[in-house]
Short mmCIF file of C-alpha atoms in Angstrom, two decimals:
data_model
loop_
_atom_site.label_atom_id
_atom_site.label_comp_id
_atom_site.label_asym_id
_atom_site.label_seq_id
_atom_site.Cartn_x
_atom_site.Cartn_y
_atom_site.Cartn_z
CA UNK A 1 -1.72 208.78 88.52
CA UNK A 2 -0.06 206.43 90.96
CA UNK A 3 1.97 206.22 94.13
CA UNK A 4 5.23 204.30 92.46
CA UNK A 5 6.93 201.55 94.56
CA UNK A 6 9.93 204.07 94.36
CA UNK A 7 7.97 206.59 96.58
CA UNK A 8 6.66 203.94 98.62
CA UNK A 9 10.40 202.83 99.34
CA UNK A 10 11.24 205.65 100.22
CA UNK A 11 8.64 205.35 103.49
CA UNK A 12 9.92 202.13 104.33
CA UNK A 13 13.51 201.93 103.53
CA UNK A 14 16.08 203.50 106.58
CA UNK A 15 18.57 203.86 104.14
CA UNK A 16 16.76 203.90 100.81
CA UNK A 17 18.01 207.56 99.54
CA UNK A 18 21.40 206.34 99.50
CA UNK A 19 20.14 203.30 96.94
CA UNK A 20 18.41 206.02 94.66
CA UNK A 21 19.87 206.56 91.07
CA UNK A 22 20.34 210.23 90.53
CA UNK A 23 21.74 212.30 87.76
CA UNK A 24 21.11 214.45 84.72
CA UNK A 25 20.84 212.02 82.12
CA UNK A 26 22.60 212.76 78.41
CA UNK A 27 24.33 216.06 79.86
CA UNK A 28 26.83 217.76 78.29
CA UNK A 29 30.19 218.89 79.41
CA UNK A 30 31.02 222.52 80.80
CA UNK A 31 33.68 224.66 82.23
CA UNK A 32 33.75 224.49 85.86
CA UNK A 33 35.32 228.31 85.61
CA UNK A 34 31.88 229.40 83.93
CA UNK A 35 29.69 228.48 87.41
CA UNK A 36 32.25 228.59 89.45
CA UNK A 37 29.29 228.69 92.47
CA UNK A 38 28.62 224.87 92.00
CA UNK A 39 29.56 222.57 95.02
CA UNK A 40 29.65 218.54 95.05
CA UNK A 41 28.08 217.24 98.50
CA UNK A 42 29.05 214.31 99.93
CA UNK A 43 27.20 212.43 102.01
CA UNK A 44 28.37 209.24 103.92
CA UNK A 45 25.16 206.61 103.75
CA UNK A 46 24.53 203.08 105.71
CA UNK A 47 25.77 201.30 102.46
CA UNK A 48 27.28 203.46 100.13
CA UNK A 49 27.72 207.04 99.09
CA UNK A 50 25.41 209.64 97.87
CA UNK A 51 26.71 212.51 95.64
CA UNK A 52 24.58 215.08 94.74
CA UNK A 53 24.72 219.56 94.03
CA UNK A 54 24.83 222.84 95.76
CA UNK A 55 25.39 225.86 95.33
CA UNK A 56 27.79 228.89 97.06
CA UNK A 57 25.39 231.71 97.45
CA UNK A 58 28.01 233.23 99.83
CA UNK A 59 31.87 231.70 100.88
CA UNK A 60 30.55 229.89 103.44
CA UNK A 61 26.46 229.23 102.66
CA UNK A 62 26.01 226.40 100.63
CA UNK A 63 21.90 226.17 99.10
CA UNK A 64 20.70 222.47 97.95
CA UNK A 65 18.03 219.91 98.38
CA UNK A 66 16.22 218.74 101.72
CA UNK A 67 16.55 215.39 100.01
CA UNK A 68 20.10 215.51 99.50
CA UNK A 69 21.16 216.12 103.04
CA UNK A 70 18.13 214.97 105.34
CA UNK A 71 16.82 211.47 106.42
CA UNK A 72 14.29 209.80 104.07
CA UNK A 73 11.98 208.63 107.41
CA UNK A 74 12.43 211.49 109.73
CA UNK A 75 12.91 213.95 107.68
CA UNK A 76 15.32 215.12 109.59
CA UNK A 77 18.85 216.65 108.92
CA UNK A 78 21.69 214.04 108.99
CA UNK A 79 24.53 214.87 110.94
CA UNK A 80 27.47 217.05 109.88
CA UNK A 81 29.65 214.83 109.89
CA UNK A 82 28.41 212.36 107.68
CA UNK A 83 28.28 215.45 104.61
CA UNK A 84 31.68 217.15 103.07
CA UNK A 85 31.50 220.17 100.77
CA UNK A 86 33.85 220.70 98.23
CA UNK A 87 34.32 221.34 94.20
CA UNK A 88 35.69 220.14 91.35
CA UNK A 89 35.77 216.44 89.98
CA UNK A 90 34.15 213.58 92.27
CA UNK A 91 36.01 210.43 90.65
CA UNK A 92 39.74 211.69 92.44
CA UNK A 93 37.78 211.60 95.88
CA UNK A 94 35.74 208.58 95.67
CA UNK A 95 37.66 206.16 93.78
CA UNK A 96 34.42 204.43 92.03
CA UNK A 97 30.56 205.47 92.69
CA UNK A 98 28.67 203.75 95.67
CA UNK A 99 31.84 203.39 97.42
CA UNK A 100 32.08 204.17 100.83
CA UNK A 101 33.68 207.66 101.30
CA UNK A 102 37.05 207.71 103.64
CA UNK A 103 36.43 211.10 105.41
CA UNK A 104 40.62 211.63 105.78
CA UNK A 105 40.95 211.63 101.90
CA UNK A 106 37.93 213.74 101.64
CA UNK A 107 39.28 216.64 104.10
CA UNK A 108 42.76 216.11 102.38
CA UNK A 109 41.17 216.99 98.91
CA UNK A 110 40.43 220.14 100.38
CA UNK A 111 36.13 219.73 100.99
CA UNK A 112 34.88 220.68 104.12
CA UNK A 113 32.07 219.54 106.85
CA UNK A 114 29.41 221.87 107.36
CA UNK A 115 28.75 223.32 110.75
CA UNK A 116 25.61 223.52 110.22
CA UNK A 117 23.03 221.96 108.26
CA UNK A 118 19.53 223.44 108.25
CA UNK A 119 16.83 221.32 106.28
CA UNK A 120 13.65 223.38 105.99
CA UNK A 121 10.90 222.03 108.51
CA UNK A 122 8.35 222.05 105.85
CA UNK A 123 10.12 219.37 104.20
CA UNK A 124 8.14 216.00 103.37
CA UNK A 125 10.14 213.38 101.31
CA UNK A 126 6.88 212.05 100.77
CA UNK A 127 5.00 214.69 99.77
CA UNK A 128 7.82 216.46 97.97
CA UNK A 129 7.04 219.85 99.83
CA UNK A 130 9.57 222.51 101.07
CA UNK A 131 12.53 220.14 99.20
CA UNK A 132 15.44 222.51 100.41
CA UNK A 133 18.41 222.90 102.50
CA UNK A 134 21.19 225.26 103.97
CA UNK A 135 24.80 224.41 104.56
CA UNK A 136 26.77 226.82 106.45
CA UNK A 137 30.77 226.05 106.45
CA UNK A 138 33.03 227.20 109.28
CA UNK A 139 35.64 228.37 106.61
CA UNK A 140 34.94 229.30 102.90
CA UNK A 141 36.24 226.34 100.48
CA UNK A 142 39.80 226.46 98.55
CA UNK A 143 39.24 229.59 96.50
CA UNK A 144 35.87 230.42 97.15
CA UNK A 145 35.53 233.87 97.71
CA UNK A 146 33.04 236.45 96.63
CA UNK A 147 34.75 237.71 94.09
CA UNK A 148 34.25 233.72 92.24
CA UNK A 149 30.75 232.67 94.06
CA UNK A 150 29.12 234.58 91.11
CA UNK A 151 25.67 233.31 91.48
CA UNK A 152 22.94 234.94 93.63
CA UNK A 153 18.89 234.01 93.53
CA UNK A 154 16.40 234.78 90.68
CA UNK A 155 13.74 236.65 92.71
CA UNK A 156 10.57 236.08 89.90
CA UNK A 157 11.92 233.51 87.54
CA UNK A 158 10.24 233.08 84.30
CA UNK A 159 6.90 230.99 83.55
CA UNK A 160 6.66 231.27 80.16
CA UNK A 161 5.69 228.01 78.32
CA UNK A 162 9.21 227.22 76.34
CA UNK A 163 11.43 229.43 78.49
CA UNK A 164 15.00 227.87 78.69
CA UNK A 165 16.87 227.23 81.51
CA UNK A 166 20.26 225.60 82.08
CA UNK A 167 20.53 222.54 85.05
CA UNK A 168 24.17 221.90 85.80
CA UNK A 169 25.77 219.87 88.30
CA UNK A 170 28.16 216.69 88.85
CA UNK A 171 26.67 213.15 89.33
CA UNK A 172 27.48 209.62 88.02
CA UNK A 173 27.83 209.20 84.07
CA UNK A 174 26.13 205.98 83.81
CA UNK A 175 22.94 204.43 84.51
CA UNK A 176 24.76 202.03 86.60
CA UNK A 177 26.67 204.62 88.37
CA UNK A 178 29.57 203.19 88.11
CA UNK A 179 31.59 206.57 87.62
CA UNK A 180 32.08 209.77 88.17
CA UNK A 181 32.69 212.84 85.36
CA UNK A 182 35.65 214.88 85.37
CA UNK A 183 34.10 217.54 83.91
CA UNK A 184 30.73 219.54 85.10
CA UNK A 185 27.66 218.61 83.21
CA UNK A 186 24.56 220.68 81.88
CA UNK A 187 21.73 220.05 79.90
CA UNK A 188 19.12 222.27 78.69
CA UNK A 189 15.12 222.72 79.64
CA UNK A 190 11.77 224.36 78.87
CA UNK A 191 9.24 225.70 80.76
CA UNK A 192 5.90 223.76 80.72
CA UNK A 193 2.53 224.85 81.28
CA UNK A 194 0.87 224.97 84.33
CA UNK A 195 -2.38 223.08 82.86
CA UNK A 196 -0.10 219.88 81.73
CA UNK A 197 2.19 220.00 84.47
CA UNK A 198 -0.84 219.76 86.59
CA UNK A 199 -1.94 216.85 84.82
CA UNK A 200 0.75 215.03 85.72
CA UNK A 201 1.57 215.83 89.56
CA UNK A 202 -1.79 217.56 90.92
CA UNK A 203 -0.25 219.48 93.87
CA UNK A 204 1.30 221.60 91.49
CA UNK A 205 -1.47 223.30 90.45
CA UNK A 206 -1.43 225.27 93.75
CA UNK A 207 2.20 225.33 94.38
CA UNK A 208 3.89 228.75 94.47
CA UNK A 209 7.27 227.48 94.84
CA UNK A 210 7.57 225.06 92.07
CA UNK A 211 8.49 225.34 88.53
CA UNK A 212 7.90 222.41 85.68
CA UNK A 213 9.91 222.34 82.92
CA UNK A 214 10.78 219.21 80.63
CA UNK A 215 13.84 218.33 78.30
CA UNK A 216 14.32 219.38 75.02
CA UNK A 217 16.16 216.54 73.61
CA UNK A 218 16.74 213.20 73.53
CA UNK A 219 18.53 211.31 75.85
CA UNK A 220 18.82 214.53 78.47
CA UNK A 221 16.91 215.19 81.39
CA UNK A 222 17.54 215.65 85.30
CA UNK A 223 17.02 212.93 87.35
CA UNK A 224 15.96 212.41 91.30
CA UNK A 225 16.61 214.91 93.29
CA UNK A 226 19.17 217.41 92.70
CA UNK A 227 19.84 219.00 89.07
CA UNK A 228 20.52 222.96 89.54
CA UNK A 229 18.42 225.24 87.55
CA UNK A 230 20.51 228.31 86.68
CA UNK A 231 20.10 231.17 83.99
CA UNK A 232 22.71 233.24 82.64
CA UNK A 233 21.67 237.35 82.92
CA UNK A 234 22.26 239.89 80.16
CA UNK A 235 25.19 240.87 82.04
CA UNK A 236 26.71 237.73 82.14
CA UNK A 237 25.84 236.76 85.87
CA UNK A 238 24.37 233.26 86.56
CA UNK A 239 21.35 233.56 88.30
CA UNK A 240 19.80 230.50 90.57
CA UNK A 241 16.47 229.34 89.88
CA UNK A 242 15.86 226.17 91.91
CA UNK A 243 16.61 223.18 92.47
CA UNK A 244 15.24 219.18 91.35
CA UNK A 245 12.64 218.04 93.68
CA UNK A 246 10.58 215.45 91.66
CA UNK A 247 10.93 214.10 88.14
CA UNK A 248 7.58 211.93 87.18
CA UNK A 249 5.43 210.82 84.59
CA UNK A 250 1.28 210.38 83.82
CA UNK A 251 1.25 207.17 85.56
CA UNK A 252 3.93 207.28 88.00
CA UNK A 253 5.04 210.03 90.75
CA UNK A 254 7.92 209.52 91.15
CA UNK A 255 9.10 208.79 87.60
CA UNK A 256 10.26 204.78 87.91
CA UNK A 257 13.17 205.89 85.22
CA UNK A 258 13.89 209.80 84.21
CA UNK A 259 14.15 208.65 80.40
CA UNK A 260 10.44 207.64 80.52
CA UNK A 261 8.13 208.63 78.11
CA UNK A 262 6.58 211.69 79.05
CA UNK A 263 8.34 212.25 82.21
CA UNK A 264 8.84 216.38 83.12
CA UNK A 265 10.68 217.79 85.81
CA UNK A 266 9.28 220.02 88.94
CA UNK A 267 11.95 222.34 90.85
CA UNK A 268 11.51 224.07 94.12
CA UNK A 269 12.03 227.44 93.44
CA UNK A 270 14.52 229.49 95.87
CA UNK A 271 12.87 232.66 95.06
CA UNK A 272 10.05 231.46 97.75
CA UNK A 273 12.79 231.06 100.64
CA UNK A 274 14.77 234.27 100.68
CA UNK A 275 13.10 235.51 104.19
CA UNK A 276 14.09 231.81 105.57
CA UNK A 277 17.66 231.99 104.30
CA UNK A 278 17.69 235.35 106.01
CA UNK A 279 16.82 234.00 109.22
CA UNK A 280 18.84 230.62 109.30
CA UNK A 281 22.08 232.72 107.82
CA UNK A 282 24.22 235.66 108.53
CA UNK A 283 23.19 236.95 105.18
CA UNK A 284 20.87 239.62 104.09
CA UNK A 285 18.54 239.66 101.01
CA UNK A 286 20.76 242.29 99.21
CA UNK A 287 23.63 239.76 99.61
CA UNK A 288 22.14 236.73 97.76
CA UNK A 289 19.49 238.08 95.36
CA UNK A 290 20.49 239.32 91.68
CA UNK A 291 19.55 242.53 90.75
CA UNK A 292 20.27 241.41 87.04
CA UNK A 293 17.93 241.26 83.97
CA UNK A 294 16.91 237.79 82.57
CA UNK A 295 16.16 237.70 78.99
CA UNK A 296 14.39 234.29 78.12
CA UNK A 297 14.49 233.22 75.06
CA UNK A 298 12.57 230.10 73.75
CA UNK A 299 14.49 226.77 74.14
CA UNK A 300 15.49 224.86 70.80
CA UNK A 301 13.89 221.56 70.47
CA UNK A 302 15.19 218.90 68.93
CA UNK A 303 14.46 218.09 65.59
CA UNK A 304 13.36 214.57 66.63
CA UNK A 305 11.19 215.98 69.82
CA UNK A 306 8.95 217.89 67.70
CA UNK A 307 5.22 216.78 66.59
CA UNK A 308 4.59 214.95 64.02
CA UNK A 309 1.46 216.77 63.09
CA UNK A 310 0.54 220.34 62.87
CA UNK A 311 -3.17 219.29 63.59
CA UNK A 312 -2.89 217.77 67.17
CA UNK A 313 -5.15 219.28 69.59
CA UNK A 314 -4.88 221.85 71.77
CA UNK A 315 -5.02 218.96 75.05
CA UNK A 316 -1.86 217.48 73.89
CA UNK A 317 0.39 220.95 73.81
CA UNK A 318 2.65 221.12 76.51
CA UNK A 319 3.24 225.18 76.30
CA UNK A 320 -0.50 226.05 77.02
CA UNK A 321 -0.72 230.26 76.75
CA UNK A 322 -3.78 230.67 78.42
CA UNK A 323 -2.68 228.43 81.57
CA UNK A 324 -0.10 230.36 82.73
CA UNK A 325 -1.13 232.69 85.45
CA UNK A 326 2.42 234.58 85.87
CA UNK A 327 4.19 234.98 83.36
CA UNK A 328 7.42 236.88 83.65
CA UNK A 329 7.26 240.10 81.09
CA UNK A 330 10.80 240.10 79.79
CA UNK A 331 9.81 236.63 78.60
CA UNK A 332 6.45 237.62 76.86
CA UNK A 333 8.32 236.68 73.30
CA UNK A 334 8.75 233.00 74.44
CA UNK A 335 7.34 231.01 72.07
CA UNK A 336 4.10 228.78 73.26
CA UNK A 337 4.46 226.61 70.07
CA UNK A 338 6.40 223.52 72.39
CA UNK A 339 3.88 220.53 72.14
CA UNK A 340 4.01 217.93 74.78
CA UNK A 341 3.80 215.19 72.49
CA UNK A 342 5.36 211.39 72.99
CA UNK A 343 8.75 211.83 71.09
CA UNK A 344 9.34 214.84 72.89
CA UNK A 345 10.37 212.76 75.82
CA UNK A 346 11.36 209.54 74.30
CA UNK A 347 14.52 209.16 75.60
CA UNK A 348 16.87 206.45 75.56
CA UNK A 349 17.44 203.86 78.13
CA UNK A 350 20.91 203.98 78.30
CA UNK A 351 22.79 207.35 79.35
CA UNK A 352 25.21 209.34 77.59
CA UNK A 353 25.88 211.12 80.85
CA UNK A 354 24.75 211.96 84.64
CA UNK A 355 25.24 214.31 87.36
CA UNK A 356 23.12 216.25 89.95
#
């Protein structure tokens, strides 16, 4: 494994989030209504304009990524007013991605500036550690109000090799990023095991608050920093399950391109900051964290994902049984059949679709 330039730049460059592509590749589209929770962020960079995803766990508490809203050298939170909060579709507020964002027509459109912005102070860019933040609004956004925030935190979310889980979110819908979608996008992933996973990023193999999963078809993955992991409950509640902290590859942490080869996903879990958000927030535990049941069912792969050989060793499956060390029992069914091999993650160069 390597150190890529891309994590290197990230050390060096004042401004070198902003230049970052990020997206879920190949997504695609979804009812807004149907996670009605999801927020676009804004944030106002040296050069250009980052966009990337939250999430309303109350009217006014907004959960994302450290790396969405902090500095990439300090590690520090940026200042309020260089972030608005708001919802629905990015290309009416921005006028073309990487544009500059006029803060008047932003307000106008009805997003918001946080008062506060709380970046966990674990959080390492570099190390990819503690890779999550708080928004707290002074006013709940046009029409969000409990009775429409509808998603609340997965408290033990499933491990089980070939789980599936949904990552939704808005985010440019070309590799270029040179626009916007006007409708949310999700794409669909599996739970990895912890013995591959660990292959590929080391620190993971004693992380608590990290989940791996990879995508299950071509052409569709998360990318760079902020894809939503969500899971629909047997009641019909969408439960959050993390959020994208690091997408990378065998030979290169970060991943130089999320469509490489081989490249799986790692999310910080939110499950592992509830006492945090209790502290930083007005909100207690019983105010954020489902009480629902989570069935998990295996994910379908793609018919051009799977192995071309029955007979490949047990080193090359990705869904390992024996290396998972907690695995959720109301996803003891999941099948560990999902084998980690090249065209599983072949994906093509050029997107279908992005967003965070």
């Amino acid at each position: 494994m390597k150190l890529s330039a891309v994590a290197l730049a990230l050390a060096t460059a004042g401004s070198g989030v902003y230049g970052l592509e990020k997206r879920i590749v190949g997504g695609s589209a979804v009812s807004s209504s149907a996670f009605s929770f999801v927020t676009n962020i804004v944030i106002d960079g040296d050069s250009s304009t980052l966009v990337c995803t939250g999430a309303l766990i109350s009217p006014t508490v907004v959960i994302t990524s450290a790396y969405c809203v902090a500095d990439p050298i300090s590690n520090k939170a940026l200042a309020s007013n260089r972030i608005a909060v708001g919802q629905g579709k990015i290309s009416s507020i921005l006028g073309s991605a990487g544009s500059k964002i006029e803060l008047t027509k932003v307000l106008a459109a009805g997003y918001a500036i946080p008062q506060t912005v709380n970046v966990h102070p674990g959080y390492n860019s570099i190390a990819y550690s503690d890779n999550v933040a708080v928004l707290v609004l002074e006013k709940p956004l046009v029409n969000a109000t409990s009775a429409n925030v509808g998603a609340k935190i997965i408290k033990k979310p499933s491990t089980t090799a070939n789980a599936a889980y949904t990552a939704v979110g808005w985010g440019a819908t070309s590799n270029d990023g040179a626009s916007y979608p006007n409708q949310l996008q999700q794409t669909t992933l599996a739970v990895g095991s912890k013995s591959v996973c660990s292959d590929i990023w080391a620190p993971y193999t004693n992380l608590t608050n990290s989940l791996c999963l990879a995508p299950t078809k071509p052409s569709s993955n998360v990318c760079s920093g902020d894809g939503l992991l969500v899971k629909v409950a047997t009641d019909q509640s969408v439960g959050l399950a993390g959020i994208l902290n690091l997408v990378a590859t065998e030979d290169d942490v970060p991943a130089v391109k999320c469509t490489e080869e081989g490249a799986v996903d790692f999310f910080t879990t939110f499950s592992n900051y509830i006492a945090w958000l209790t502290q930083i927030t007005p909100l207690k535990e019983s105010d954020f964290v489902s009480t629902a049941s989570f069935s998990y069912d295996s994910a379908d792969i793609d018919a051009d994902d799977q192995s071309s050989s029955d007979s490949e060793s047990d080193s090359d499956s990705f869904s390992d049984e024996n290396s998972l060390d907690d695995v959720d029992s109301e996803s003891s069914d999941a099948s560990r059949n999902f084998k980690f091999a090249a065209p599983l993650v072949a994906m093509a160069s050029v997107a279908f679709g992005a967003l965070f």
